[in-house]
Amino acid sequence: MKRKIMIITVLASVAAVYALLSFMGIGRQFIIKDDDLIAATANLNDIFFAEDSEDVFNVKLTEMTDYFTVNDINTVIIPYNEGREAVSATGGFTSKYGQIMYFENEDILLSVKKPLEKAGVQIVLNIDCSEIAEEEIPDIIEAINKRYHFAGVMLSNCGYSNETLQSIKMKINRRMRNYYFGLHTDDIEKAKQLQGYGAIDFYVFENITDTQYKELKNGDFASAKILLSHKSESFEKDLFILSNFADTDGAVLTDYTDPNTDLSFYHNLMDTSEGLARFNMTVDNTFAISYPSKDISTYYDGIYVAGIANPYEPVYVNGQQAVQGKDGSFGLYVELSEGENLIEVEQGENFAARTVTLKVYEGTGSYRPMESDDTERAYKGQVVQTTGPLTSILSNPDKDEAIMDGIPQGIQLVVEKSVKTTRNGKYTWAYQLSNGGYILAEKVEWVEDEDYTEAELSGISLEDAGDGNEYLALNITGKPAIISSFKNGQVIFTFFNTTLDEKYVQEEEEFFVTDIAGVFTTECYVKQDGKNVVLVLENNTENELWGYNTEYYADDVVKIYLKKAPKKQQGAKPLEGVSIMLDAGHGGTDPGALAMGGIAGPNENDVNLAVTLATQQCLEKLGATVYLTRSDDTFLTLEERRSMVTDIKPDLFISQHHNSLEYTVDVNKSSGVESYYFTPQSASVAEVMAERISTCTGRKNRGYGFGYFYVLRYDIAPAVLNEYGFIINPVEYANIYRDEDIYKAAFATAQAVLDIIPE
């Protein structure tokens, strides 16, 4: 009997000790104490539903646990209440699931606890304090801890005084061992005061700047964790901070709803093995008018006055307050009257003035015939040859932007007829070609008949390009112009003034080349179309054709390089195997848009390069191979930039710029981001770029559109030109060149690339 009593006593003692240890929190997994906190929020009401069976519940719980494990999430933050709901009884969410038989006798929080903690994921409950009196909080926290033994709690919507929060922390320390106490807030000043007491273990901020983060970490926050919480639509805005410091504390990455969400992008950007580059661009705030820099005359009805001043005092232009950026740059549009206009700019004791004279055009009344540019009319049959590296064939001879395609230097063409048009105030000639398009006379030189070789297509075959791609090899005499279009799953090549070898001529008009169906093509056919030959490739949807490039070789051979679509990879390096060329616009002797009319600050070429170098780091963290047209302040011609693309053949080309306008309009009305494309296959890329950059930077989305920029005119890969903001707008300019804004633009570009590359 004594033995039995002794055993019962021992067991009771063990149970009591176990209960005490559990109450004190000993033995639980407190990852947050030692490691970076990589967290996700999980509102159980968005995951589990009343109609879920036990099997469905278990599947969802397994999916959620696996998701956290795969994405290295070590903490899940679960909303505990809404107002006073579930607080008084500390019953968790049991009442919301009372109709589910499986949960009839079990709290859902206890149901998810075991598998999550077994997988190494700790639980922190988020208490909404909006309807809870401050004196109730310590007892509520103690009751929660006694019931669940989670890692800790986080208070949100908390308006309690600093003294109250300090008192709550002291009570927690007395009653519970290793219990973590956090605060979700955007009140930086309150956080600074609280940390002076040492009251909070971790802070979760929705928004915090680079400067604020450094200030906090270098002060009393050395022992506290600072985390960023991000909604899905704005996560990229501040994530750069996490990559900027070797001792980053982590982040609340996502709201868990979809187990298939891919967080690899964020994890790669949070790799702090090496810090991000700093650019440290600033402006000189010495009071000055930068535009106009001197007294000027103009025929325009207004002028945009720009300059720099103290950012903390208003600037007045002719008595009207100017628009100011936070760096002190300012600008205001001033309407002019005929004759002299005195423009006075002042800030406090600082004063400067300019005289702008509005001139009125007075015509002579006499007729002056339009001059010729000395080009000649060509008659039908005249042979001409292109003289420039890329010559446009136009669908409309009067519009430079009506480009059908471009052809390289040294290509021979036969003129059908000549039409008169105008350029730069003079009349000139445009020559119509065999496809109905036009070429400007100034872009070609005449060729003697004996130097012209008639083109004939006599052979079509496939060759291995040696890099996983293919060449379509064509035996063709002469050097005919070849233009192409890429749409609706077809690539259509037109060979000007070319005849087909009779072996390809069929009664049904189209000859199907059955022996060249390779990686990219399901079928290919060729036909004679008047004076031209047309070759059509059907795209193989299983191995999507991503781009192509026409290359002229000696010995009557033309090869069309066929490039397969890149594929996004699984795991830590989703862009591994993807090559991207970044083009920092302008450079060297070409500064691009001047900083607010010429203030002592970064010009467009400087900011373009910074965004490019930042984008390179982001893309390389994701596994991409990145090529740069320039990596320093070097001048490159447009042809040099374009040649790099055709030589390297990247999977994607991104030219990075910032916008400007003439100083004759009200620039304060213009702001935002744009993206341009030339080839049809690039349009969707430009759309994604504009949307991502706008979201991440907080700048207006001005949309995407067609642009015949020289650097975009090739088919080897999708190509876009991004305008990340307006250099001349003072408010936008001040938000363009800071490091944190540069990385917002860079992260947006990298995220857009992830969106674009197919699975």
Short mmCIF file of N, CA and C in Angstrom, two decimals, residues 619-719:
data_model
loop_
_atom_site.label_atom_id
_atom_site.label_comp_id
_atom_site.label_asym_id
_atom_site.label_seq_id
_atom_site.Cartn_x
_atom_site.Cartn_y
_atom_site.Cartn_z
N LEU A 619 18.86 40.75 -59.49
CA LEU A 619 18.71 39.65 -60.44
C LEU A 619 19.74 38.56 -60.19
N GLU A 620 20.97 38.93 -59.85
CA GLU A 620 22.00 37.92 -59.60
C GLU A 620 21.69 37.13 -58.33
N LYS A 621 21.07 37.77 -57.34
CA LYS A 621 20.65 37.02 -56.15
C LYS A 621 19.61 35.97 -56.50
N LEU A 622 18.85 36.22 -57.56
CA LEU A 622 17.84 35.27 -58.01
C LEU A 622 18.42 34.25 -58.98
N GLY A 623 19.71 34.31 -59.25
CA GLY A 623 20.37 33.31 -60.07
C GLY A 623 20.60 33.70 -61.51
N ALA A 624 20.15 34.88 -61.93
CA ALA A 624 20.28 35.28 -63.33
C ALA A 624 21.72 35.61 -63.69
N THR A 625 22.05 35.43 -64.96
CA THR A 625 23.30 35.92 -65.52
C THR A 625 23.02 37.30 -66.11
N VAL A 626 23.72 38.32 -65.60
CA VAL A 626 23.40 39.69 -65.98
C VAL A 626 24.56 40.31 -66.74
N TYR A 627 24.25 40.91 -67.89
CA TYR A 627 25.23 41.65 -68.69
C TYR A 627 24.86 43.14 -68.64
N LEU A 628 25.85 43.99 -68.63
CA LEU A 628 25.63 45.44 -68.61
C LEU A 628 26.22 46.07 -69.87
N THR A 629 25.48 46.99 -70.47
CA THR A 629 26.06 47.74 -71.59
C THR A 629 27.12 48.70 -71.07
N ARG A 630 26.91 49.24 -69.88
CA ARG A 630 27.95 50.05 -69.23
C ARG A 630 27.85 49.88 -67.72
N SER A 631 29.01 49.87 -67.06
CA SER A 631 29.05 49.71 -65.60
C SER A 631 29.66 50.93 -64.93
N ASP A 632 29.98 51.96 -65.72
CA ASP A 632 30.50 53.21 -65.17
C ASP A 632 30.02 54.36 -66.06
N ASP A 633 30.52 55.54 -65.81
CA ASP A 633 30.06 56.71 -66.55
C ASP A 633 30.77 56.81 -67.89
N THR A 634 30.38 55.92 -68.80
CA THR A 634 31.01 55.82 -70.11
C THR A 634 29.99 56.15 -71.20
N PHE A 635 30.46 56.82 -72.25
CA PHE A 635 29.58 57.11 -73.39
C PHE A 635 29.59 55.93 -74.35
N LEU A 636 28.42 55.49 -74.77
CA LEU A 636 28.27 54.44 -75.78
C LEU A 636 27.32 54.94 -76.85
N THR A 637 27.60 54.64 -78.10
CA THR A 637 26.66 54.97 -79.16
C THR A 637 25.49 54.01 -79.10
N LEU A 638 24.40 54.39 -79.74
CA LEU A 638 23.24 53.51 -79.78
C LEU A 638 23.56 52.21 -80.52
N GLU A 639 24.37 52.29 -81.55
CA GLU A 639 24.72 51.10 -82.30
C GLU A 639 25.59 50.17 -81.46
N GLU A 640 26.49 50.73 -80.64
CA GLU A 640 27.30 49.88 -79.76
C GLU A 640 26.42 49.12 -78.77
N ARG A 641 25.42 49.79 -78.24
CA ARG A 641 24.51 49.13 -77.31
C ARG A 641 23.74 48.01 -78.02
N ARG A 642 23.24 48.33 -79.19
CA ARG A 642 22.45 47.36 -79.93
C ARG A 642 23.30 46.16 -80.36
N SER A 643 24.55 46.42 -80.73
CA SER A 643 25.44 45.34 -81.15
C SER A 643 25.71 44.35 -80.01
N MET A 644 25.80 44.87 -78.77
CA MET A 644 26.00 43.98 -77.63
C MET A 644 24.86 42.98 -77.51
N VAL A 645 23.65 43.44 -77.78
CA VAL A 645 22.50 42.55 -77.68
C VAL A 645 22.56 41.46 -78.75
N THR A 646 22.82 41.84 -79.99
CA THR A 646 22.85 40.86 -81.06
C THR A 646 24.02 39.89 -80.92
N ASP A 647 25.10 40.32 -80.27
CA ASP A 647 26.25 39.43 -80.05
C ASP A 647 25.98 38.44 -78.91
N ILE A 648 25.46 38.94 -77.79
CA ILE A 648 25.28 38.10 -76.59
C ILE A 648 23.99 37.29 -76.67
N LYS A 649 22.97 37.83 -77.31
CA LYS A 649 21.67 37.17 -77.44
C LYS A 649 21.07 36.83 -76.08
N PRO A 650 20.82 37.83 -75.23
CA PRO A 650 20.24 37.55 -73.91
C PRO A 650 18.78 37.14 -74.03
N ASP A 651 18.23 36.67 -72.92
CA ASP A 651 16.82 36.29 -72.89
C ASP A 651 15.91 37.49 -72.70
N LEU A 652 16.47 38.59 -72.24
CA LEU A 652 15.67 39.78 -71.98
C LEU A 652 16.58 41.00 -72.02
N PHE A 653 16.08 42.10 -72.58
CA PHE A 653 16.83 43.36 -72.62
C PHE A 653 16.00 44.43 -71.95
N ILE A 654 16.61 45.17 -71.00
CA ILE A 654 15.92 46.23 -70.28
C ILE A 654 16.77 47.48 -70.31
N SER A 655 16.28 48.52 -70.98
CA SER A 655 16.97 49.81 -71.01
C SER A 655 16.35 50.69 -69.93
N GLN A 656 17.20 51.29 -69.08
CA GLN A 656 16.72 51.96 -67.88
C GLN A 656 16.98 53.47 -67.95
N HIS A 657 15.89 54.23 -67.87
CA HIS A 657 15.94 55.68 -68.09
C HIS A 657 15.06 56.40 -67.07
N HIS A 658 15.17 57.74 -67.08
CA HIS A 658 14.27 58.61 -66.33
C HIS A 658 13.81 59.72 -67.26
N ASN A 659 12.58 60.15 -67.08
CA ASN A 659 11.91 61.01 -68.04
C ASN A 659 12.21 62.49 -67.84
N SER A 660 11.93 63.28 -68.86
CA SER A 660 12.06 64.73 -68.78
C SER A 660 11.12 65.38 -69.78
N LEU A 661 10.99 66.69 -69.69
CA LEU A 661 10.18 67.46 -70.62
C LEU A 661 10.88 68.78 -70.90
N GLU A 662 10.42 69.48 -71.91
CA GLU A 662 10.93 70.81 -72.19
C GLU A 662 10.50 71.77 -71.08
N TYR A 663 11.27 72.83 -70.87
CA TYR A 663 10.95 73.81 -69.84
C TYR A 663 9.94 74.84 -70.34
N THR A 664 9.10 74.42 -71.28
CA THR A 664 8.07 75.30 -71.82
C THR A 664 6.67 74.85 -71.41
N VAL A 665 6.58 73.82 -70.56
CA VAL A 665 5.29 73.30 -70.10
C VAL A 665 5.32 73.24 -68.58
N ASP A 666 4.16 73.04 -67.97
CA ASP A 666 4.06 72.91 -66.52
C ASP A 666 4.42 71.49 -66.13
N VAL A 667 5.68 71.28 -65.80
CA VAL A 667 6.19 69.94 -65.52
C VAL A 667 5.61 69.39 -64.22
N ASN A 668 5.13 70.25 -63.34
CA ASN A 668 4.55 69.77 -62.09
C ASN A 668 3.33 68.89 -62.32
N LYS A 669 2.77 68.97 -63.53
CA LYS A 669 1.61 68.15 -63.87
C LYS A 669 2.00 66.79 -64.44
N SER A 670 3.30 66.56 -64.60
CA SER A 670 3.77 65.31 -65.21
C SER A 670 4.58 64.51 -64.21
N SER A 671 4.16 63.27 -63.97
CA SER A 671 4.88 62.39 -63.05
C SER A 671 4.54 60.96 -63.38
N GLY A 672 5.33 60.04 -62.86
CA GLY A 672 5.01 58.63 -63.00
C GLY A 672 5.98 57.84 -63.85
N VAL A 673 5.64 56.56 -64.04
CA VAL A 673 6.52 55.61 -64.74
C VAL A 673 5.85 55.16 -66.04
N GLU A 674 6.70 54.81 -67.00
CA GLU A 674 6.25 54.32 -68.30
C GLU A 674 7.17 53.19 -68.74
N SER A 675 6.67 52.36 -69.63
CA SER A 675 7.52 51.34 -70.25
C SER A 675 7.16 51.25 -71.73
N TYR A 676 8.19 51.15 -72.57
CA TYR A 676 8.00 51.14 -74.02
C TYR A 676 8.51 49.83 -74.64
N TYR A 677 7.89 49.47 -75.75
CA TYR A 677 8.28 48.27 -76.50
C TYR A 677 8.26 48.60 -77.99
N PHE A 678 8.93 47.77 -78.78
CA PHE A 678 8.88 47.93 -80.24
C PHE A 678 8.29 46.68 -80.89
N THR A 679 8.81 45.51 -80.55
CA THR A 679 8.32 44.28 -81.17
C THR A 679 7.06 43.79 -80.46
N PRO A 680 6.15 43.13 -81.17
CA PRO A 680 4.90 42.67 -80.55
C PRO A 680 5.13 41.75 -79.35
N GLN A 681 6.16 40.91 -79.40
CA GLN A 681 6.40 39.98 -78.30
C GLN A 681 6.88 40.68 -77.03
N SER A 682 7.18 41.98 -77.14
CA SER A 682 7.66 42.74 -75.98
C SER A 682 6.55 43.50 -75.27
N ALA A 683 5.37 43.56 -75.88
CA ALA A 683 4.29 44.39 -75.33
C ALA A 683 3.88 43.93 -73.94
N SER A 684 3.69 42.63 -73.75
CA SER A 684 3.25 42.13 -72.44
C SER A 684 4.32 42.36 -71.37
N VAL A 685 5.59 42.32 -71.78
CA VAL A 685 6.68 42.58 -70.84
C VAL A 685 6.62 44.03 -70.37
N ALA A 686 6.39 44.96 -71.29
CA ALA A 686 6.29 46.37 -70.93
C ALA A 686 5.12 46.61 -69.99
N GLU A 687 4.03 45.93 -70.21
CA GLU A 687 2.85 46.09 -69.34
C GLU A 687 3.17 45.67 -67.91
N VAL A 688 3.83 44.53 -67.75
CA VAL A 688 4.19 44.04 -66.41
C VAL A 688 5.19 44.99 -65.75
N MET A 689 6.16 45.46 -66.53
CA MET A 689 7.17 46.37 -65.98
C MET A 689 6.52 47.63 -65.41
N ALA A 690 5.66 48.27 -66.19
CA ALA A 690 5.03 49.51 -65.75
C ALA A 690 4.22 49.29 -64.48
N GLU A 691 3.49 48.19 -64.43
CA GLU A 691 2.63 47.91 -63.26
C GLU A 691 3.47 47.66 -62.02
N ARG A 692 4.51 46.85 -62.14
CA ARG A 692 5.36 46.52 -60.98
C ARG A 692 6.10 47.75 -60.46
N ILE A 693 6.69 48.52 -61.38
CA ILE A 693 7.47 49.68 -60.96
C ILE A 693 6.56 50.70 -60.28
N SER A 694 5.37 50.90 -60.82
CA SER A 694 4.43 51.83 -60.22
C SER A 694 4.06 51.38 -58.80
N THR A 695 3.76 50.10 -58.64
CA THR A 695 3.35 49.58 -57.33
C THR A 695 4.47 49.72 -56.31
N CYS A 696 5.68 49.35 -56.70
CA CYS A 696 6.79 49.32 -55.75
C CYS A 696 7.28 50.71 -55.38
N THR A 697 7.28 51.64 -56.33
CA THR A 697 7.80 52.97 -56.05
C THR A 697 6.73 53.92 -55.54
N GLY A 698 5.46 53.56 -55.73
CA GLY A 698 4.38 54.45 -55.35
C GLY A 698 4.16 55.58 -56.34
N ARG A 699 4.76 55.47 -57.53
CA ARG A 699 4.59 56.51 -58.55
C ARG A 699 3.45 56.13 -59.50
N LYS A 700 2.87 57.13 -60.10
CA LYS A 700 1.74 56.93 -61.00
C LYS A 700 2.12 56.01 -62.16
N ASN A 701 1.21 55.11 -62.52
CA ASN A 701 1.42 54.25 -63.67
C ASN A 701 0.89 54.95 -64.92
N ARG A 702 1.80 55.46 -65.74
CA ARG A 702 1.42 56.14 -66.99
C ARG A 702 1.20 55.15 -68.13
N GLY A 703 1.40 53.86 -67.84
CA GLY A 703 1.10 52.83 -68.81
C GLY A 703 2.29 52.41 -69.65
N TYR A 704 2.01 51.63 -70.66
CA TYR A 704 3.04 51.12 -71.57
C TYR A 704 2.59 51.41 -73.00
N GLY A 705 3.56 51.53 -73.90
CA GLY A 705 3.19 51.85 -75.26
C GLY A 705 4.30 51.59 -76.26
N PHE A 706 3.95 51.72 -77.52
CA PHE A 706 4.91 51.50 -78.61
C PHE A 706 5.91 52.65 -78.67
N GLY A 707 7.16 52.32 -78.86
CA GLY A 707 8.19 53.33 -79.04
C GLY A 707 9.26 52.81 -79.98
N TYR A 708 9.64 53.61 -80.97
CA TYR A 708 10.61 53.12 -81.97
C TYR A 708 12.04 53.50 -81.58
N PHE A 709 12.36 53.33 -80.29
CA PHE A 709 13.72 53.59 -79.83
C PHE A 709 14.69 52.60 -80.49
N TYR A 710 15.83 53.12 -80.85
CA TYR A 710 16.82 52.33 -81.59
C TYR A 710 17.22 51.06 -80.84
N VAL A 711 17.41 51.18 -79.52
CA VAL A 711 17.91 50.04 -78.74
C VAL A 711 16.89 48.93 -78.61
N LEU A 712 15.64 49.16 -78.97
CA LEU A 712 14.60 48.14 -78.83
C LEU A 712 14.35 47.37 -80.13
N ARG A 713 15.05 47.74 -81.20
CA ARG A 713 14.67 47.24 -82.51
C ARG A 713 15.44 45.98 -82.92
N TYR A 714 15.07 44.89 -82.30
CA TYR A 714 15.56 43.57 -82.69
C TYR A 714 14.59 42.54 -82.16
N ASP A 715 14.70 41.32 -82.67
CA ASP A 715 13.73 40.26 -82.35
C ASP A 715 14.33 39.13 -81.53
N ILE A 716 15.59 39.24 -81.15
CA ILE A 716 16.25 38.13 -80.48
C ILE A 716 15.63 37.83 -79.12
N ALA A 717 15.03 38.85 -78.48
CA ALA A 717 14.43 38.66 -77.17
C ALA A 717 13.47 39.81 -76.91
N PRO A 718 12.53 39.63 -76.00
CA PRO A 718 11.70 40.77 -75.60
C PRO A 718 12.58 41.90 -75.08
N ALA A 719 12.23 43.13 -75.44
CA ALA A 719 13.04 44.29 -75.06
C ALA A 719 12.12 45.43 -74.65
#
